[in-house]
Amino acid sequence: MACVQLELKSLYEKIAENQKVEEALKSTIAKLSTVQWELDLSKSQVQEVEQRLASKETLINELTQELELKSASESKAIKDIAALENQFSSTNENLQEKISDLENLKLKLGNEVSAREELEQQLKSQESNITSVQEELAKVLEEKEALEAAVTDVTNNATQMKELCNDLRCSMSNLRLLLVVLGAPLAPVHVSNNDPLSPEEDEFFFSFVLKNKNCMPLLGIFSSNNHGRKGERGKEINNIIRNDEDE
């Protein structure tokens, strides 16, 4: 009986232990289920993470390529900036030279403007002088015209006076011949008896004597007063005197 009790007790203990083991197994199975779920969840998360990592790697590659492109662009931009700086420096130097040339040109232009203004003043002064000279020239021309008119009048008067003097001289010569014919002294006319007669007086006297035979003795006076005459007239006078003596 005691053995049976011991066996029962042992059996109860084993049953109790089995129950504990079953509970432990259940608990372990539950934990395993939880762990499996967590593992499955972790796997999905790992996949998601892997996908994310893959996408991130792709993004990183894209970003790397973009960065390389940006680096190349930046290098090119740096080179372009350096070239632009050099060009700017050269352009600045050229600009400074042009500014200097422009300043010199402005200075020359200012000098030319001053010279032009001075020349304009001189031209205005010369125009004023020319106007004065033109006015004086107009006056001189008027005076010249008046003088030419006066000279013309004087010339006409001189011609008239010359003609009048010739007429007067002819009249004086005729008067002188008449005085000679009439035997009047020649002193009043301030002519010497030895003065030779002019050709006009000679012709007038000779014609007068030939027309007046009673004046034939005057030929002797005429011949003695003109003893220096030669030629045909002298021969005519001598022949007339001889013929008159023969008669």
Short mmCIF file of C-alpha atoms in Angstrom, two decimals, residues 118-216:
data_model
loop_
_atom_site.label_atom_id
_atom_site.label_comp_id
_atom_site.label_asym_id
_atom_site.label_seq_id
_atom_site.Cartn_x
_atom_site.Cartn_y
_atom_site.Cartn_z
CA GLU A 118 38.83 133.51 -80.40
CA LEU A 119 38.76 133.04 -84.18
CA GLU A 120 35.05 133.92 -84.22
CA GLN A 121 35.83 137.07 -82.26
CA GLN A 122 38.59 137.89 -84.73
CA LEU A 123 36.22 137.16 -87.62
CA LYS A 124 33.58 139.41 -86.07
CA SER A 125 36.21 142.11 -85.63
CA GLN A 126 37.40 141.56 -89.20
CA GLU A 127 33.79 141.63 -90.43
CA SER A 128 33.35 144.92 -88.62
CA ASN A 129 36.58 146.17 -90.16
CA ILE A 130 35.51 144.85 -93.56
CA THR A 131 32.17 146.62 -93.17
CA SER A 132 34.01 149.83 -92.32
CA VAL A 133 36.39 149.31 -95.24
CA GLN A 134 33.44 148.59 -97.55
CA GLU A 135 31.75 151.76 -96.37
CA GLU A 136 34.97 153.70 -96.89
CA LEU A 137 35.42 151.99 -100.26
CA ALA A 138 31.88 152.96 -101.21
CA LYS A 139 32.69 156.54 -100.23
CA VAL A 140 35.95 156.36 -102.18
CA LEU A 141 34.10 154.94 -105.19
CA GLU A 142 31.58 157.73 -104.94
CA GLU A 143 34.42 160.23 -104.66
CA LYS A 144 36.16 158.48 -107.58
CA GLU A 145 33.01 158.72 -109.67
CA ALA A 146 32.66 162.36 -108.71
CA LEU A 147 36.37 162.88 -109.45
CA GLU A 148 36.05 161.07 -112.79
CA ALA A 149 33.07 163.24 -113.60
CA ALA A 150 35.10 166.28 -112.57
CA VAL A 151 38.07 165.05 -114.63
CA THR A 152 35.73 164.53 -117.57
CA ASP A 153 34.42 168.05 -117.10
CA VAL A 154 37.96 169.38 -116.76
CA THR A 155 39.02 167.40 -119.84
CA ASN A 156 36.07 168.77 -121.77
CA ASN A 157 36.82 172.24 -120.47
CA ALA A 158 40.50 171.76 -121.32
CA THR A 159 39.55 170.65 -124.83
CA GLN A 160 37.29 173.63 -125.15
CA MET A 161 40.00 175.89 -123.73
CA LYS A 162 42.52 174.37 -126.15
CA GLU A 163 40.18 174.98 -129.04
CA LEU A 164 39.55 178.47 -127.73
CA CYS A 165 43.30 179.05 -127.38
CA ASN A 166 43.85 177.81 -130.93
CA ASP A 167 41.12 180.13 -132.13
CA LEU A 168 42.61 182.95 -130.09
CA ARG A 169 46.09 182.18 -131.38
CA CYS A 170 44.78 182.18 -134.94
CA SER A 171 43.07 185.46 -134.26
CA MET A 172 46.28 186.85 -132.72
CA SER A 173 48.24 185.66 -135.74
CA ASN A 174 45.78 187.29 -138.09
CA LEU A 175 45.89 190.43 -136.01
CA ARG A 176 49.67 190.35 -136.10
CA LEU A 177 49.65 190.03 -139.88
CA LEU A 178 47.25 192.90 -140.17
CA LEU A 179 49.50 194.95 -137.95
CA VAL A 180 52.44 194.03 -140.15
CA VAL A 181 50.48 194.93 -143.27
CA LEU A 182 49.38 198.22 -141.79
CA GLY A 183 52.91 198.96 -140.68
CA ALA A 184 51.96 199.03 -137.03
CA PRO A 185 54.65 198.31 -134.48
CA LEU A 186 54.73 194.76 -133.14
CA ALA A 187 55.75 195.71 -129.64
CA PRO A 188 52.19 195.65 -128.23
CA VAL A 189 51.95 191.96 -129.05
CA HIS A 190 55.43 191.28 -127.64
CA VAL A 191 56.66 189.73 -130.90
CA SER A 192 60.06 190.54 -132.40
CA ASN A 193 60.29 191.56 -136.03
CA ASN A 194 62.88 188.85 -136.43
CA ASP A 195 60.56 186.12 -135.14
CA PRO A 196 59.77 183.67 -137.90
CA LEU A 197 56.11 183.23 -138.76
CA SER A 198 54.30 180.02 -138.14
CA PRO A 199 53.14 177.97 -141.18
CA GLU A 200 49.58 179.20 -140.64
CA GLU A 201 50.79 182.81 -140.45
CA ASP A 202 52.99 182.25 -143.47
CA GLU A 203 50.10 180.91 -145.55
CA PHE A 204 47.73 183.64 -144.42
CA PHE A 205 50.25 186.42 -145.12
CA PHE A 206 51.26 185.08 -148.52
CA SER A 207 47.64 184.72 -149.63
CA PHE A 208 46.84 188.21 -148.37
CA VAL A 209 49.73 189.82 -150.29
CA LEU A 210 48.90 188.00 -153.52
CA LYS A 211 45.32 189.22 -153.32
CA ASN A 212 46.43 192.79 -152.56
CA LYS A 213 49.05 193.98 -155.11
CA ASN A 214 49.60 197.25 -153.25
CA CYS A 215 50.99 195.19 -150.37
CA MET A 216 53.66 193.72 -152.60
#
